[in-house]
Amino acid sequence: MTSIEGYEHLGSSIDLFQQGAPPPNHEQWPELYPVGSAIDTVVMRISREHAPAWVRLSIRPEDLQAFRAMCDFCLRPTILSPGGDGLVLDIRSNDGAGATTVIAHRECLAERVSPESVGQQARIRKVGRP
């Protein structure tokens, strides 16, 4: 279990082992999983299926450098770290509980927006960028 400063009301956890990766040896645990310390993390996924939201975090060094996830449109990796080419879309309904998240390259999403919606395509390519 973890706690996110300023968002203590949300549930959160850190995945201890990446799927398919060898587990760390016990000597590495204090460095990789510092109990009781404030550390930098990357938000991997926010689940809003049930209130309150649940946040899955990563502290793996490669994720802190450039967090990658699969694009739900083209199934290729996209970088979600600042300066990356990926976007995270929260999809919620106004008529009930539940939500889902879609991850996309900017271009994959922009290409799927109607060509007549030029302004929306431009905003997709710009959102979150200076």
Short mmCIF file of N, CA and C in Angstrom, two decimals:
data_model
loop_
_atom_site.label_atom_id
_atom_site.label_comp_id
_atom_site.label_asym_id
_atom_site.label_seq_id
_atom_site.Cartn_x
_atom_site.Cartn_y
_atom_site.Cartn_z
N MET A 1 0.83 -1.19 0.00
CA MET A 1 0.00 0.00 0.00
C MET A 1 0.88 1.25 0.00
N THR A 2 0.38 2.28 -0.64
CA THR A 2 1.09 3.55 -0.70
C THR A 2 0.11 4.67 -0.37
N SER A 3 0.65 5.84 -0.24
CA SER A 3 -0.14 7.04 -0.02
C SER A 3 0.43 8.13 -0.92
N ILE A 4 -0.44 8.82 -1.64
CA ILE A 4 -0.01 9.90 -2.53
C ILE A 4 -0.23 11.21 -1.80
N GLU A 5 0.85 11.96 -1.59
CA GLU A 5 0.75 13.23 -0.87
C GLU A 5 -0.25 14.15 -1.53
N GLY A 6 -1.19 14.65 -0.74
CA GLY A 6 -2.22 15.54 -1.24
C GLY A 6 -3.44 14.81 -1.78
N TYR A 7 -3.34 13.48 -1.94
CA TYR A 7 -4.46 12.67 -2.45
C TYR A 7 -4.62 11.43 -1.59
N GLU A 8 -4.50 11.59 -0.29
CA GLU A 8 -4.55 10.46 0.63
C GLU A 8 -5.88 9.72 0.57
N HIS A 9 -6.95 10.37 0.07
CA HIS A 9 -8.26 9.73 -0.01
C HIS A 9 -8.34 8.69 -1.13
N LEU A 10 -7.36 8.69 -2.04
CA LEU A 10 -7.33 7.71 -3.12
C LEU A 10 -6.55 6.48 -2.68
N GLY A 11 -6.95 5.33 -3.17
CA GLY A 11 -6.17 4.13 -2.95
C GLY A 11 -5.04 4.07 -3.95
N SER A 12 -3.90 3.52 -3.56
CA SER A 12 -2.79 3.42 -4.50
C SER A 12 -1.89 2.26 -4.11
N SER A 13 -1.14 1.79 -5.11
CA SER A 13 -0.19 0.71 -4.87
C SER A 13 0.92 0.79 -5.90
N ILE A 14 2.02 0.15 -5.58
CA ILE A 14 3.15 0.05 -6.49
C ILE A 14 3.27 -1.41 -6.89
N ASP A 15 3.35 -1.67 -8.20
CA ASP A 15 3.57 -3.04 -8.65
C ASP A 15 4.99 -3.44 -8.28
N LEU A 16 5.11 -4.51 -7.49
CA LEU A 16 6.42 -4.93 -7.06
C LEU A 16 7.22 -5.60 -8.16
N PHE A 17 6.55 -6.31 -9.03
CA PHE A 17 7.27 -7.03 -10.08
C PHE A 17 6.61 -6.76 -11.42
N GLN A 18 7.42 -6.45 -12.40
CA GLN A 18 6.93 -6.27 -13.76
C GLN A 18 6.68 -7.66 -14.33
N GLN A 19 5.57 -7.82 -15.03
CA GLN A 19 5.26 -9.10 -15.65
C GLN A 19 6.41 -9.54 -16.54
N GLY A 20 6.87 -10.76 -16.36
CA GLY A 20 7.91 -11.30 -17.21
C GLY A 20 9.32 -10.94 -16.79
N ALA A 21 9.49 -10.02 -15.84
CA ALA A 21 10.83 -9.63 -15.41
C ALA A 21 11.24 -10.49 -14.22
N PRO A 22 12.52 -10.80 -14.10
CA PRO A 22 12.95 -11.57 -12.93
C PRO A 22 12.78 -10.74 -11.66
N PRO A 23 12.37 -11.37 -10.57
CA PRO A 23 12.20 -10.61 -9.33
C PRO A 23 13.55 -10.13 -8.80
N PRO A 24 13.58 -8.99 -8.12
CA PRO A 24 14.83 -8.52 -7.53
C PRO A 24 15.24 -9.41 -6.38
N ASN A 25 16.55 -9.46 -6.11
CA ASN A 25 16.99 -10.23 -4.94
C ASN A 25 16.75 -9.40 -3.68
N HIS A 26 16.80 -10.06 -2.54
CA HIS A 26 16.43 -9.39 -1.28
C HIS A 26 17.33 -8.22 -0.93
N GLU A 27 18.58 -8.21 -1.38
CA GLU A 27 19.47 -7.09 -1.10
C GLU A 27 19.01 -5.82 -1.83
N GLN A 28 18.30 -5.97 -2.94
CA GLN A 28 17.84 -4.82 -3.73
C GLN A 28 16.55 -4.21 -3.17
N TRP A 29 15.83 -4.91 -2.33
CA TRP A 29 14.53 -4.43 -1.87
C TRP A 29 14.57 -3.08 -1.18
N PRO A 30 15.49 -2.82 -0.23
CA PRO A 30 15.48 -1.51 0.42
C PRO A 30 15.66 -0.35 -0.56
N GLU A 31 16.46 -0.55 -1.59
CA GLU A 31 16.67 0.49 -2.60
C GLU A 31 15.46 0.63 -3.52
N LEU A 32 14.90 -0.50 -3.93
CA LEU A 32 13.78 -0.47 -4.88
C LEU A 32 12.45 -0.12 -4.22
N TYR A 33 12.26 -0.52 -2.97
CA TYR A 33 10.99 -0.33 -2.29
C TYR A 33 11.21 0.30 -0.92
N PRO A 34 11.54 1.59 -0.88
CA PRO A 34 11.87 2.26 0.39
C PRO A 34 10.64 2.49 1.26
N VAL A 35 10.46 1.66 2.26
CA VAL A 35 9.30 1.73 3.15
C VAL A 35 9.38 3.00 4.00
N GLY A 36 8.27 3.74 4.06
CA GLY A 36 8.19 4.93 4.89
C GLY A 36 8.85 6.17 4.32
N SER A 37 9.27 6.13 3.06
CA SER A 37 9.96 7.27 2.44
C SER A 37 9.06 7.95 1.42
N ALA A 38 9.29 9.24 1.22
CA ALA A 38 8.63 9.97 0.13
C ALA A 38 9.54 9.84 -1.09
N ILE A 39 9.01 9.29 -2.18
CA ILE A 39 9.81 9.05 -3.38
C ILE A 39 9.05 9.48 -4.62
N ASP A 40 9.77 9.69 -5.72
CA ASP A 40 9.14 10.00 -7.00
C ASP A 40 8.59 8.72 -7.60
N THR A 41 7.43 8.84 -8.22
CA THR A 41 6.80 7.71 -8.89
C THR A 41 6.20 8.17 -10.20
N VAL A 42 5.80 7.22 -11.01
CA VAL A 42 5.08 7.49 -12.24
C VAL A 42 3.70 6.86 -12.10
N VAL A 43 2.66 7.59 -12.45
CA VAL A 43 1.31 7.03 -12.44
C VAL A 43 1.17 6.14 -13.66
N MET A 44 0.95 4.86 -13.44
CA MET A 44 0.80 3.91 -14.55
C MET A 44 -0.64 3.87 -15.04
N ARG A 45 -1.57 3.87 -14.11
CA ARG A 45 -2.97 3.77 -14.49
C ARG A 45 -3.84 4.24 -13.33
N ILE A 46 -4.94 4.89 -13.69
CA ILE A 46 -5.93 5.30 -12.69
C ILE A 46 -7.21 4.56 -13.02
N SER A 47 -7.69 3.80 -12.06
CA SER A 47 -8.92 3.04 -12.25
C SER A 47 -10.05 3.78 -11.54
N ARG A 48 -11.07 4.12 -12.30
CA ARG A 48 -12.23 4.81 -11.72
C ARG A 48 -13.49 3.96 -11.83
N GLU A 49 -13.29 2.65 -11.94
CA GLU A 49 -14.45 1.76 -12.07
C GLU A 49 -15.33 1.81 -10.83
N HIS A 50 -14.72 1.98 -9.67
CA HIS A 50 -15.45 2.07 -8.41
C HIS A 50 -14.83 3.21 -7.61
N ALA A 51 -15.66 3.96 -6.90
CA ALA A 51 -15.15 5.05 -6.08
C ALA A 51 -14.58 4.49 -4.79
N PRO A 52 -13.55 5.08 -4.22
CA PRO A 52 -12.73 6.13 -4.83
C PRO A 52 -11.80 5.54 -5.88
N ALA A 53 -11.17 6.37 -6.62
CA ALA A 53 -10.25 5.90 -7.67
C ALA A 53 -9.09 5.13 -7.05
N TRP A 54 -8.51 4.24 -7.86
CA TRP A 54 -7.33 3.48 -7.45
C TRP A 54 -6.21 3.81 -8.41
N VAL A 55 -5.03 4.15 -7.88
CA VAL A 55 -3.90 4.59 -8.69
C VAL A 55 -2.80 3.53 -8.61
N ARG A 56 -2.36 3.07 -9.77
CA ARG A 56 -1.24 2.12 -9.82
C ARG A 56 0.00 2.90 -10.18
N LEU A 57 1.06 2.76 -9.37
CA LEU A 57 2.28 3.54 -9.52
C LEU A 57 3.45 2.65 -9.93
N SER A 58 4.47 3.28 -10.49
CA SER A 58 5.72 2.58 -10.79
C SER A 58 6.88 3.40 -10.25
N ILE A 59 7.87 2.70 -9.73
CA ILE A 59 9.11 3.35 -9.30
C ILE A 59 10.30 2.78 -10.06
N ARG A 60 10.03 2.01 -11.11
CA ARG A 60 11.12 1.42 -11.89
C ARG A 60 11.90 2.53 -12.59
N PRO A 61 13.22 2.51 -12.53
CA PRO A 61 14.03 3.58 -13.12
C PRO A 61 13.71 3.85 -14.58
N GLU A 62 13.47 2.80 -15.37
CA GLU A 62 13.17 3.03 -16.79
C GLU A 62 11.84 3.77 -16.97
N ASP A 63 10.88 3.56 -16.08
CA ASP A 63 9.61 4.29 -16.16
C ASP A 63 9.80 5.75 -15.75
N LEU A 64 10.68 6.01 -14.78
CA LEU A 64 10.93 7.39 -14.37
C LEU A 64 11.62 8.17 -15.48
N GLN A 65 12.38 7.50 -16.33
CA GLN A 65 13.05 8.16 -17.46
C GLN A 65 12.07 8.44 -18.59
N ALA A 66 11.32 7.44 -19.01
CA ALA A 66 10.36 7.59 -20.11
C ALA A 66 9.30 6.50 -19.95
N PHE A 67 8.15 6.89 -19.44
CA PHE A 67 7.08 5.92 -19.20
C PHE A 67 6.38 5.58 -20.51
N ARG A 68 6.36 4.30 -20.84
CA ARG A 68 5.75 3.83 -22.08
C ARG A 68 4.53 2.98 -21.78
N ALA A 69 3.54 3.07 -22.66
CA ALA A 69 2.36 2.21 -22.60
C ALA A 69 1.94 1.92 -24.03
N MET A 70 1.13 0.91 -24.22
CA MET A 70 0.68 0.54 -25.55
C MET A 70 -0.46 1.45 -25.99
N CYS A 71 -0.39 1.93 -27.23
CA CYS A 71 -1.47 2.72 -27.83
C CYS A 71 -2.64 1.78 -28.10
N ASP A 72 -3.82 2.15 -27.65
CA ASP A 72 -5.00 1.31 -27.85
C ASP A 72 -5.50 1.31 -29.29
N PHE A 73 -4.96 2.18 -30.15
CA PHE A 73 -5.36 2.20 -31.55
C PHE A 73 -4.43 1.37 -32.43
N CYS A 74 -3.13 1.60 -32.32
CA CYS A 74 -2.18 0.92 -33.21
C CYS A 74 -1.40 -0.19 -32.53
N LEU A 75 -1.54 -0.33 -31.19
CA LEU A 75 -0.87 -1.35 -30.40
C LEU A 75 0.66 -1.27 -30.43
N ARG A 76 1.18 -0.06 -30.65
CA ARG A 76 2.62 0.18 -30.55
C ARG A 76 2.87 1.04 -29.31
N PRO A 77 4.09 0.98 -28.74
CA PRO A 77 4.37 1.77 -27.54
C PRO A 77 4.32 3.27 -27.82
N THR A 78 3.82 4.00 -26.84
CA THR A 78 3.83 5.46 -26.88
C THR A 78 4.40 5.96 -25.56
N ILE A 79 5.09 7.08 -25.59
CA ILE A 79 5.70 7.64 -24.37
C ILE A 79 4.72 8.61 -23.74
N LEU A 80 4.40 8.36 -22.47
CA LEU A 80 3.46 9.20 -21.74
C LEU A 80 4.16 10.21 -20.84
N SER A 81 5.47 10.14 -20.73
CA SER A 81 6.22 11.11 -19.93
C SER A 81 6.15 12.47 -20.60
N PRO A 82 6.43 13.56 -19.85
CA PRO A 82 6.46 14.88 -20.46
C PRO A 82 7.34 14.91 -21.71
N GLY A 83 6.83 15.53 -22.76
CA GLY A 83 7.55 15.59 -24.02
C GLY A 83 7.27 14.41 -24.93
N GLY A 84 6.55 13.42 -24.42
CA GLY A 84 6.23 12.23 -25.21
C GLY A 84 5.11 12.48 -26.19
N ASP A 85 4.80 11.45 -26.97
CA ASP A 85 3.79 11.57 -28.02
C ASP A 85 2.47 10.92 -27.64
N GLY A 86 2.30 10.55 -26.37
CA GLY A 86 1.10 9.85 -25.96
C GLY A 86 0.12 10.71 -25.18
N LEU A 87 -1.14 10.30 -25.24
CA LEU A 87 -2.22 10.95 -24.50
C LEU A 87 -2.97 9.89 -23.71
N VAL A 88 -3.54 10.30 -22.57
CA VAL A 88 -4.38 9.44 -21.77
C VAL A 88 -5.77 10.04 -21.76
N LEU A 89 -6.75 9.26 -22.21
CA LEU A 89 -8.12 9.74 -22.28
C LEU A 89 -8.96 9.01 -21.24
N ASP A 90 -9.62 9.77 -20.37
CA ASP A 90 -10.57 9.20 -19.43
C ASP A 90 -11.94 9.20 -20.09
N ILE A 91 -12.60 8.08 -20.08
CA ILE A 91 -13.93 7.97 -20.68
C ILE A 91 -14.91 7.67 -19.56
N ARG A 92 -15.83 8.63 -19.35
CA ARG A 92 -16.85 8.49 -18.31
C ARG A 92 -18.20 8.82 -18.89
N SER A 93 -19.21 8.27 -18.30
CA SER A 93 -20.58 8.53 -18.72
C SER A 93 -21.25 9.45 -17.71
N ASN A 94 -22.19 10.25 -18.18
CA ASN A 94 -22.91 11.13 -17.25
C ASN A 94 -24.12 10.43 -16.64
N ASP A 95 -24.36 9.17 -17.01
CA ASP A 95 -25.56 8.50 -16.51
C ASP A 95 -25.27 7.28 -15.64
N GLY A 96 -24.10 7.24 -15.02
CA GLY A 96 -23.83 6.13 -14.12
C GLY A 96 -22.36 6.02 -13.78
N ALA A 97 -22.11 5.15 -12.83
CA ALA A 97 -20.74 4.94 -12.37
C ALA A 97 -19.95 4.15 -13.41
N GLY A 98 -18.65 4.18 -13.23
CA GLY A 98 -17.77 3.42 -14.10
C GLY A 98 -17.05 4.32 -15.07
N ALA A 99 -15.87 3.90 -15.46
CA ALA A 99 -15.05 4.67 -16.39
C ALA A 99 -14.01 3.73 -16.97
N THR A 100 -13.35 4.19 -18.00
CA THR A 100 -12.23 3.45 -18.57
C THR A 100 -11.20 4.45 -19.07
N THR A 101 -10.03 3.96 -19.37
CA THR A 101 -8.95 4.80 -19.85
C THR A 101 -8.49 4.28 -21.19
N VAL A 102 -8.25 5.19 -22.12
CA VAL A 102 -7.71 4.85 -23.43
C VAL A 102 -6.38 5.59 -23.57
N ILE A 103 -5.37 4.88 -24.04
CA ILE A 103 -4.05 5.47 -24.27
C ILE A 103 -3.83 5.52 -25.77
N ALA A 104 -3.35 6.67 -26.26
CA ALA A 104 -3.20 6.83 -27.70
C ALA A 104 -2.03 7.73 -28.05
N HIS A 105 -1.41 7.45 -29.21
CA HIS A 105 -0.50 8.42 -29.81
C HIS A 105 -1.34 9.63 -30.21
N ARG A 106 -0.77 10.81 -30.16
CA ARG A 106 -1.49 12.01 -30.60
C ARG A 106 -2.02 11.82 -32.03
N GLU A 107 -1.15 11.32 -32.90
CA GLU A 107 -1.54 11.18 -34.30
C GLU A 107 -2.61 10.11 -34.49
N CYS A 108 -2.53 9.01 -33.74
CA CYS A 108 -3.56 7.97 -33.86
C CYS A 108 -4.93 8.53 -33.51
N LEU A 109 -5.00 9.35 -32.47
CA LEU A 109 -6.27 9.94 -32.08
C LEU A 109 -6.70 11.00 -33.09
N ALA A 110 -5.79 11.89 -33.47
CA ALA A 110 -6.13 12.96 -34.41
C ALA A 110 -6.63 12.40 -35.74
N GLU A 111 -6.02 11.31 -36.21
CA GLU A 111 -6.44 10.70 -37.48
C GLU A 111 -7.85 10.14 -37.42
N ARG A 112 -8.33 9.81 -36.22
CA ARG A 112 -9.65 9.21 -36.08
C ARG A 112 -10.76 10.24 -35.85
N VAL A 113 -10.36 11.49 -35.65
CA VAL A 113 -11.34 12.57 -35.52
C VAL A 113 -11.72 13.01 -36.93
N SER A 114 -12.97 13.32 -37.12
CA SER A 114 -13.48 13.69 -38.44
C SER A 114 -12.63 14.79 -39.08
N PRO A 115 -12.30 14.64 -40.38
CA PRO A 115 -11.52 15.67 -41.07
C PRO A 115 -12.17 17.06 -41.02
N GLU A 116 -13.49 17.10 -40.87
CA GLU A 116 -14.18 18.39 -40.78
C GLU A 116 -13.93 19.08 -39.44
N SER A 117 -13.42 18.34 -38.47
CA SER A 117 -13.17 18.89 -37.14
C SER A 117 -11.70 19.30 -37.01
N VAL A 118 -11.27 20.21 -37.87
CA VAL A 118 -9.87 20.64 -37.93
C VAL A 118 -9.40 21.23 -36.61
N GLY A 119 -10.27 22.02 -35.96
CA GLY A 119 -9.89 22.63 -34.68
C GLY A 119 -9.63 21.58 -33.61
N GLN A 120 -10.45 20.55 -33.59
CA GLN A 120 -10.26 19.48 -32.60
C GLN A 120 -8.97 18.72 -32.87
N GLN A 121 -8.66 18.46 -34.13
CA GLN A 121 -7.40 17.79 -34.47
C GLN A 121 -6.21 18.63 -34.00
N ALA A 122 -6.29 19.94 -34.21
CA ALA A 122 -5.20 20.82 -33.79
C ALA A 122 -5.05 20.81 -32.27
N ARG A 123 -6.16 20.81 -31.53
CA ARG A 123 -6.07 20.78 -30.06
C ARG A 123 -5.49 19.46 -29.58
N ILE A 124 -5.82 18.34 -30.23
CA ILE A 124 -5.24 17.05 -29.85
C ILE A 124 -3.73 17.09 -30.00
N ARG A 125 -3.27 17.69 -31.06
CA ARG A 125 -1.82 17.75 -31.31
C ARG A 125 -1.12 18.74 -30.35
N LYS A 126 -1.87 19.65 -29.74
CA LYS A 126 -1.29 20.71 -28.91
C LYS A 126 -1.45 20.46 -27.40
N VAL A 127 -2.51 19.78 -26.96
CA VAL A 127 -2.84 19.68 -25.54
C VAL A 127 -1.63 19.20 -24.73
N GLY A 128 -1.37 19.91 -23.63
CA GLY A 128 -0.27 19.56 -22.74
C GLY A 128 1.09 20.00 -23.20
N ARG A 129 1.16 20.67 -24.31
CA ARG A 129 2.46 21.13 -24.82
C ARG A 129 2.54 22.64 -24.69
N PRO A 130 3.76 23.17 -24.44
CA PRO A 130 3.90 24.62 -24.29
C PRO A 130 3.65 25.37 -25.59
#
